[in-house]
CSV table of C-alpha atoms and ligand atoms in Angstrom, one decimal:
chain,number,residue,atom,x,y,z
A,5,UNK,CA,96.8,121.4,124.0
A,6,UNK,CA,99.5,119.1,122.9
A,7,UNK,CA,99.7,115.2,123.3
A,8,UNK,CA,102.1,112.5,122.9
A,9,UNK,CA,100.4,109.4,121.3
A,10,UNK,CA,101.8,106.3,122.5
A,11,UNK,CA,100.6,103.1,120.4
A,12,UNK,CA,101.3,99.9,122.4
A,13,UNK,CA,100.8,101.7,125.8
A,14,UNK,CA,99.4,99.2,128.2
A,15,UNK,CA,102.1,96.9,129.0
A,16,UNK,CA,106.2,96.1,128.5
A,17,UNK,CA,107.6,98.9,126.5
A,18,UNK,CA,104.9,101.4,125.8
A,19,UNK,CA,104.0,101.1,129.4
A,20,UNK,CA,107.8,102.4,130.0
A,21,UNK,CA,107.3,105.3,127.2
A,22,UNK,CA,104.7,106.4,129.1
A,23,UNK,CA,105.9,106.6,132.7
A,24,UNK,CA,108.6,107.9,131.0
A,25,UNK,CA,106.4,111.0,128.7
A,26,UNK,CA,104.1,111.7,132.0
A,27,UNK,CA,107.2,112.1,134.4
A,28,UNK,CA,108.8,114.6,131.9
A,29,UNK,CA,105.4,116.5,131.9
A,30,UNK,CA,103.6,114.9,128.9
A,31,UNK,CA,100.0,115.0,128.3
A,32,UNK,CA,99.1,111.6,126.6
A,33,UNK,CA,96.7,109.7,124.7
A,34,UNK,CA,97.3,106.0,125.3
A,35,UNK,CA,96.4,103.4,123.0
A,36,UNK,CA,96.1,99.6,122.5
A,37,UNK,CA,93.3,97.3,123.1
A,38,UNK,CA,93.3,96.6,126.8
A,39,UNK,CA,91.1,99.4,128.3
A,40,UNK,CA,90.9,98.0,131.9
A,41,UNK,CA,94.7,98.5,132.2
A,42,UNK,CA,95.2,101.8,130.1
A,43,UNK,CA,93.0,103.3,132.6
A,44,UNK,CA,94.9,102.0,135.8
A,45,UNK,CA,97.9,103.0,134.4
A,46,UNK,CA,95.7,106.5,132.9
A,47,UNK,CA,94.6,106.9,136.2
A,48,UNK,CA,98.1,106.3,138.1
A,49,UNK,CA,99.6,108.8,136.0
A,50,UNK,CA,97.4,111.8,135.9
A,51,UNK,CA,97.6,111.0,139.9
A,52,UNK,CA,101.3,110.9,140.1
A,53,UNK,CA,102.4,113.5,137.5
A,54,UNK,CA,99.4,115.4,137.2
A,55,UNK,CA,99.1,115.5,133.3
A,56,UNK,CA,96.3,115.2,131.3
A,57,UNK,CA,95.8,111.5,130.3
A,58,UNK,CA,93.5,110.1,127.2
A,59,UNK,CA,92.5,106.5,127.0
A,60,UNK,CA,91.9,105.8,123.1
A,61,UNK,CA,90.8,102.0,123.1
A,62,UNK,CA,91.6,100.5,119.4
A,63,UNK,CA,92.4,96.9,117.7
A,64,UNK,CA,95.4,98.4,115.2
A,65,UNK,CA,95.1,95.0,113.7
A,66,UNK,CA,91.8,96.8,111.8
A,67,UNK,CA,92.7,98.7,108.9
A,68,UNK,CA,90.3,101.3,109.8
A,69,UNK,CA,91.7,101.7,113.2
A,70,UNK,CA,94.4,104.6,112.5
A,71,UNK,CA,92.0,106.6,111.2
A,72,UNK,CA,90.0,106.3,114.6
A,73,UNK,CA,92.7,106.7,116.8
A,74,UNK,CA,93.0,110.2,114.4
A,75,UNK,CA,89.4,111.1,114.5
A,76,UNK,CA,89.7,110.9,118.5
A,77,UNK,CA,92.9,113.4,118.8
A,78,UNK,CA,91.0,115.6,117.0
A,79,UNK,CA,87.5,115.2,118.6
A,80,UNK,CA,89.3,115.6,121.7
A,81,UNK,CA,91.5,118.5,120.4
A,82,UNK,CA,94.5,116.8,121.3
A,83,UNK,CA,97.8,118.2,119.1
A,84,UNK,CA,99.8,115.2,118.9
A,85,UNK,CA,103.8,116.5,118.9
A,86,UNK,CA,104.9,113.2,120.1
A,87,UNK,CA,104.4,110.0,118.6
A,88,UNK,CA,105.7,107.0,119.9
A,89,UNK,CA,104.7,103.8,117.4
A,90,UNK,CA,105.4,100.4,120.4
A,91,UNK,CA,102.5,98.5,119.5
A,92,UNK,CA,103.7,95.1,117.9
A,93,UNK,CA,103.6,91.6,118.2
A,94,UNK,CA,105.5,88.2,117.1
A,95,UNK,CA,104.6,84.7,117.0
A,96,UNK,CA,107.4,82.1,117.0
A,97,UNK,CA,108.0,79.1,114.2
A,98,UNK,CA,108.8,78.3,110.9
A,99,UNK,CA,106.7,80.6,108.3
A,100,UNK,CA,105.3,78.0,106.7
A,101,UNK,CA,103.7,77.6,110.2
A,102,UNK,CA,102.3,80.8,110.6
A,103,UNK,CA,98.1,80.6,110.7
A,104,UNK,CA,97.0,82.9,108.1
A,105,UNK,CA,95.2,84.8,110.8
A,106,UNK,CA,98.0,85.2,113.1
A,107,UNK,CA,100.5,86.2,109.5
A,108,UNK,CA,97.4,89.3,108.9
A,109,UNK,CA,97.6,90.4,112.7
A,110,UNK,CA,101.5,90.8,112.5
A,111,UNK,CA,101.7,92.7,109.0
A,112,UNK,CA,98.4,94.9,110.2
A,113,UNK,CA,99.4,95.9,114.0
A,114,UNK,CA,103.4,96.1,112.9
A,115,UNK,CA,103.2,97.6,109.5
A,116,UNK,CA,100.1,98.9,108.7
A,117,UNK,CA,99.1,100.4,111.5
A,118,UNK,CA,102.3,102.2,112.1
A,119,UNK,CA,102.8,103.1,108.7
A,120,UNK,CA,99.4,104.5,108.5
A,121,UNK,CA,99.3,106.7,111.9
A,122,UNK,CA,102.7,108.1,111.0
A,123,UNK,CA,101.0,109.1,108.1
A,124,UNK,CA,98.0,110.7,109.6
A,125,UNK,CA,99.6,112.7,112.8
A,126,UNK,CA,102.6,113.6,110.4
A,127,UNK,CA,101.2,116.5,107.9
A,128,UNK,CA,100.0,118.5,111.4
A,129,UNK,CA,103.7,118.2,112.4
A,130,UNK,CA,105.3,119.2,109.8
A,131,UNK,CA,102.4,122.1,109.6
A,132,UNK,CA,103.6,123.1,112.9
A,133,UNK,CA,107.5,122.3,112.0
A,134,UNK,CA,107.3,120.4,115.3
A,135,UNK,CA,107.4,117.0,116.2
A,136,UNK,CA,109.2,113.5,117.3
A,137,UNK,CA,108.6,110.6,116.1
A,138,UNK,CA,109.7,107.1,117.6
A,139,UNK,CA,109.6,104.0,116.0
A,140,UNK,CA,110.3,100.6,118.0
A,141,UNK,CA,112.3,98.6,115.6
A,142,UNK,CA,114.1,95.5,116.7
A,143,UNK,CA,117.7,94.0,116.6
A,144,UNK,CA,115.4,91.4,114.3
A,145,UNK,CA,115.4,94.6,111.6
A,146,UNK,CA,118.9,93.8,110.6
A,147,UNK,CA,118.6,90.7,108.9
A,148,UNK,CA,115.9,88.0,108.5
A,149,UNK,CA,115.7,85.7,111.2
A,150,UNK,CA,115.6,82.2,111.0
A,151,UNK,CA,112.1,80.6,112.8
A,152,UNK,CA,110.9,84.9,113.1
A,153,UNK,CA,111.0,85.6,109.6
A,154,UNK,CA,107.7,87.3,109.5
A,155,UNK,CA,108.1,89.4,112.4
A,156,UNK,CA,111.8,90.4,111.1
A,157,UNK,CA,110.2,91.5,107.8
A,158,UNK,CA,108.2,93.8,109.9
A,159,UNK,CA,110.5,95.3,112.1
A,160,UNK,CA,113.2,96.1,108.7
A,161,UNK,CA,109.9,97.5,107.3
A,162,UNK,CA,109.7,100.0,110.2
A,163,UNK,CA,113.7,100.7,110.1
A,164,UNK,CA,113.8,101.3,106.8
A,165,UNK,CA,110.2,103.9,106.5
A,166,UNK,CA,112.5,105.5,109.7
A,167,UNK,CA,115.4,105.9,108.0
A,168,UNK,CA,113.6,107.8,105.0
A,169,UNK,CA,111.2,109.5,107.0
A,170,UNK,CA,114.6,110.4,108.9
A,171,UNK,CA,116.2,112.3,105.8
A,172,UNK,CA,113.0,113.4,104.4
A,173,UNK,CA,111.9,115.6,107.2
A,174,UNK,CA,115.0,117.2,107.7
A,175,UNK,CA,114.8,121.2,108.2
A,176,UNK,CA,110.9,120.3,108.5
A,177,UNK,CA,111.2,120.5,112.0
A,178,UNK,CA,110.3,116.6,113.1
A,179,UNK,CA,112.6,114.2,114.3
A,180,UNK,CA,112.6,110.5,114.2
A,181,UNK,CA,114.4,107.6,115.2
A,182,UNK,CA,113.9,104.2,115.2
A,183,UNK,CA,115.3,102.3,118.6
A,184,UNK,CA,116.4,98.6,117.8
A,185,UNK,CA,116.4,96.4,121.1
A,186,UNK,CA,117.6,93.3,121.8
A,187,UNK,CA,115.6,90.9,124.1
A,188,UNK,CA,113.7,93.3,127.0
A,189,UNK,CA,111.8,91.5,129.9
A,190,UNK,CA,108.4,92.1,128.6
A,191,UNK,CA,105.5,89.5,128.3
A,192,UNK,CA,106.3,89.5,124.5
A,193,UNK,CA,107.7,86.5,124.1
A,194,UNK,CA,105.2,84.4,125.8
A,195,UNK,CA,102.5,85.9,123.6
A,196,UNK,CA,104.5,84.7,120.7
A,197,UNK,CA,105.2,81.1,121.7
A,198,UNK,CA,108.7,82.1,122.2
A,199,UNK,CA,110.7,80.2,125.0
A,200,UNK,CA,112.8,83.3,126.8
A,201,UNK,CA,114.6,80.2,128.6
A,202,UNK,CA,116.3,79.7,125.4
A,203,UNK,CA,117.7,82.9,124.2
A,204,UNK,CA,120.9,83.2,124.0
A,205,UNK,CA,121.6,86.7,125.1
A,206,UNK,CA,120.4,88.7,128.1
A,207,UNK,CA,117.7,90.3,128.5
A,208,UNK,CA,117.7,93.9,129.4
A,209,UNK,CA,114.7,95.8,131.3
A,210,UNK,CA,112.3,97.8,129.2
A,211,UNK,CA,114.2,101.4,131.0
A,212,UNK,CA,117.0,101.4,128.5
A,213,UNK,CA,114.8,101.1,125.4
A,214,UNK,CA,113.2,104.1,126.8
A,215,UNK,CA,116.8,105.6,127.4
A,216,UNK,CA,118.1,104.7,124.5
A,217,UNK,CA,115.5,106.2,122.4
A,218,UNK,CA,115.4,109.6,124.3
A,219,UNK,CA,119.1,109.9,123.6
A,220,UNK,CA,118.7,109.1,120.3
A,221,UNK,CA,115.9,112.0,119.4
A,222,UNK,CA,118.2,114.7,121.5
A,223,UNK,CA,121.3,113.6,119.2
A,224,UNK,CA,119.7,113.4,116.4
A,225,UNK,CA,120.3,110.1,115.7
A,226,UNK,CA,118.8,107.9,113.0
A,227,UNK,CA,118.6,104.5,114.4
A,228,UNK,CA,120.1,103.4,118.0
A,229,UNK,CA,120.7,100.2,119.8
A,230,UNK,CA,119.8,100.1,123.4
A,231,UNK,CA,122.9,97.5,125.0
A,232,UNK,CA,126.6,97.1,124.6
A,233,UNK,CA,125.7,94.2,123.3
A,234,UNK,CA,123.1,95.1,120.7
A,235,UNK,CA,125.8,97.8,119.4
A,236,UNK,CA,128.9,94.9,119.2
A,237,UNK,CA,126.5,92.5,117.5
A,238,UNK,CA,125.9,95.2,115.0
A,239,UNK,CA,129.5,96.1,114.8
A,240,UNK,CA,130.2,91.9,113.9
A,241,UNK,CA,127.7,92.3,111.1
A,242,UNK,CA,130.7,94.3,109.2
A,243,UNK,CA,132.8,91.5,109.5
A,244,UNK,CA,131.0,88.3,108.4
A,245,UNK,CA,129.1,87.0,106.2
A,246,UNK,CA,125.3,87.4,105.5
A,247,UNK,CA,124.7,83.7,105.9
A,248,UNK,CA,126.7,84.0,108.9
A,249,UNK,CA,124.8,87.1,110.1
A,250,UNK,CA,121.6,85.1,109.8
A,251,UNK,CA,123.0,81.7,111.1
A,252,UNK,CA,123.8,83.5,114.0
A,253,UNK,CA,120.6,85.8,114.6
A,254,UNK,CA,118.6,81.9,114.5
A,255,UNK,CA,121.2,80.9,116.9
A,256,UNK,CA,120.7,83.9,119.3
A,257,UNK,CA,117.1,83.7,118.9
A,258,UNK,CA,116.7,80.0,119.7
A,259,UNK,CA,113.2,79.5,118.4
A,260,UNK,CA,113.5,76.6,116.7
A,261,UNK,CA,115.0,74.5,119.7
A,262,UNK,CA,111.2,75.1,121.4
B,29,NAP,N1,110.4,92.5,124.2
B,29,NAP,C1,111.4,92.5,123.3
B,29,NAP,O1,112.4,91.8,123.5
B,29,NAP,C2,111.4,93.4,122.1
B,29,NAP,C3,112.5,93.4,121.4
B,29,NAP,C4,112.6,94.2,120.2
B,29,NAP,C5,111.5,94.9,119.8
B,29,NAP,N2,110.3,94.8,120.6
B,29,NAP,C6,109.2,95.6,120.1
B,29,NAP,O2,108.7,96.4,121.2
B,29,NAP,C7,107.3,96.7,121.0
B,29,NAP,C8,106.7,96.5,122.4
B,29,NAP,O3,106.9,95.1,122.7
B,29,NAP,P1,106.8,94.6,124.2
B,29,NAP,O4,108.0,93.8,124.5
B,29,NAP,O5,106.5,95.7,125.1
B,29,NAP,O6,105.6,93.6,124.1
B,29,NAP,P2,104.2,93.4,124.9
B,29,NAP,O7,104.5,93.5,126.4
B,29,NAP,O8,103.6,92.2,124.3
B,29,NAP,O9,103.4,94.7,124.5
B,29,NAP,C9,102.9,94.8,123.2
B,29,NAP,C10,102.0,96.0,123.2
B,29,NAP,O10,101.4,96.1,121.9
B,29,NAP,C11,100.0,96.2,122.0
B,29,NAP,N3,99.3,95.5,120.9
B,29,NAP,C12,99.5,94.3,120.4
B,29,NAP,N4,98.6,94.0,119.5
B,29,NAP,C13,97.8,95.1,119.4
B,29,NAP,C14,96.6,95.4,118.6
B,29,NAP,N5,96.1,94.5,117.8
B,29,NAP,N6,96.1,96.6,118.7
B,29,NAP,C15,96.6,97.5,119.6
B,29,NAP,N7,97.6,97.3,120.4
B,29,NAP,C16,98.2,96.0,120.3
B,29,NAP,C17,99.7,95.5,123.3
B,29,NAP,O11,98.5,96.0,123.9
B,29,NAP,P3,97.1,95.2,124.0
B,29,NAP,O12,97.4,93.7,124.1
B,29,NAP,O13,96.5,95.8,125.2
B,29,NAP,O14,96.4,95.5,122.7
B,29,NAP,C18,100.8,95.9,124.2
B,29,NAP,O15,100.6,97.2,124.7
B,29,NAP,C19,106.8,95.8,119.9
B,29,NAP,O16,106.7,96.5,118.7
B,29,NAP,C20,108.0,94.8,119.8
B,29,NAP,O17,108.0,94.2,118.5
B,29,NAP,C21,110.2,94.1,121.7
């Protein structure tokens, strides 16, 4: 039977992929660390859309943790055609700021982690020449930004393995695409120490990430951008400079005013 894997699954963004997967009919296994609430929301949806729903309870900040979120699609016999890689986390301030523990976590759950499990789940789709990959980027991808320059490093790292991975597996029978959003009204900026109040730009609702990224894998597009805005901010890239570019993205991102 085949599954969509959805890393990052019990809260914000992944919790919208996987509404999203279960209403179109999706079986799913669901992963991220908080077990309690992947099995409400397990629970709610095998209720509600009546598809088969796995609970796969894993730190990805442990370098063996891919390999165990593999080992239990295939103890469970659980094809995985859909991969959604959401799992991922920031932390607000100056590097030189960073705890050393906190600077590990980011690289491991937004790098390593989805690096890795693209790696495992991705032979068996190309096996099958079947398969979808999506990778949540950020608008942060685009350039380094100033007082997030860690967790911008990560997300380019995951736009830039998409964009190969894009080309690579063409006429292989797997799609990807990497969505970049802006600011969406999760709880991920009050994990990071990041003051919402400040930002200057709205913030959108995690449905048009979700949108944004389905219409992206039907038109076989590489990377997309979720808002008007996220697409004109892009579009000024073109016409300034890079200091600019990254002047700006601090400004819009208003971490270091905390
Ligand atoms: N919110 C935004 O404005 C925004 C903008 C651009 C990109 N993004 C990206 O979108 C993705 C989802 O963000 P979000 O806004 O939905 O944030 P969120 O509400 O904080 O959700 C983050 C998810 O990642 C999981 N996660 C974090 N650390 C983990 C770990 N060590 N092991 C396993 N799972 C872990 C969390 O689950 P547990 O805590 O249960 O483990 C949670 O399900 C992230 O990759 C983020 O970088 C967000």
């Amino acid at each position: 039977m085949m599954f969509t894997l959805i890393t990052g699954a019990s809260m914000g963004i992944g919790e919208a992929f996987s509404r999203e997967f279960a209403r179109r009919g999706h079986n799913l296994v669901l992963v991220a660390r908080s077990g309690d609430r992947l099995q409400v929301l397990a629970e709610e949806l095998r209720q509600v859309s009546g598809v088969e729903v796995k609970v796969c309870v894993e730190d990805l900040s442990h370098a063996e943790s891919p390999g165990r979120v593999y080992e239990f699609c295939r103890r469970h016999s659980a094809g995985v055609d859909f991969l959604v890689n959401c799992a991922g986390l920031s932390r607000a301030g100056d590097f030189d700021d960073i705890p050393l523990g906190k600077l590990e976590e980011i690289i491991m759950v937004n790098m390593t982690a989805m690096a890795r499990i693209t790696r495992l789940f991705l032979p068996d789709m190309v096996a099958r020449r079947e398969g979808s990959i999506i990778n949540v980027a950020s608008l942060g991808a685009l350039q380094g930004v100033p007082g997030l320059g860690l967790y911008s490093a990560t997300k380019a790292f995951v736009l830039t393995l998409s964009e190969a991975l894009y080309e690579e597996l063409k006429g292989k029978g797997v799609k990807v695409v990497a969505v970049c959003p802006g600011f969406i009204n999760t709880g991920f900026f009050e994990r990071a120490g990041h003051n919402a109040a400040n930002l200057r730009l709205p913030i959108s609702e995690t449905g048009v990430v979700v949108k944004a990224a389905m219409k992206g894998l039907r038109n076989n597009k590489v990377r997309v951008f979720p808002t008007l805005i996220d697409t004109a901010l892009v579009f000024s890239q073109r016409l300034a400079s890079r200091k600019i570019v990254i002047r700006l993205a601090g400004f819009i991102a208003a971490v270091r005013e905390n």
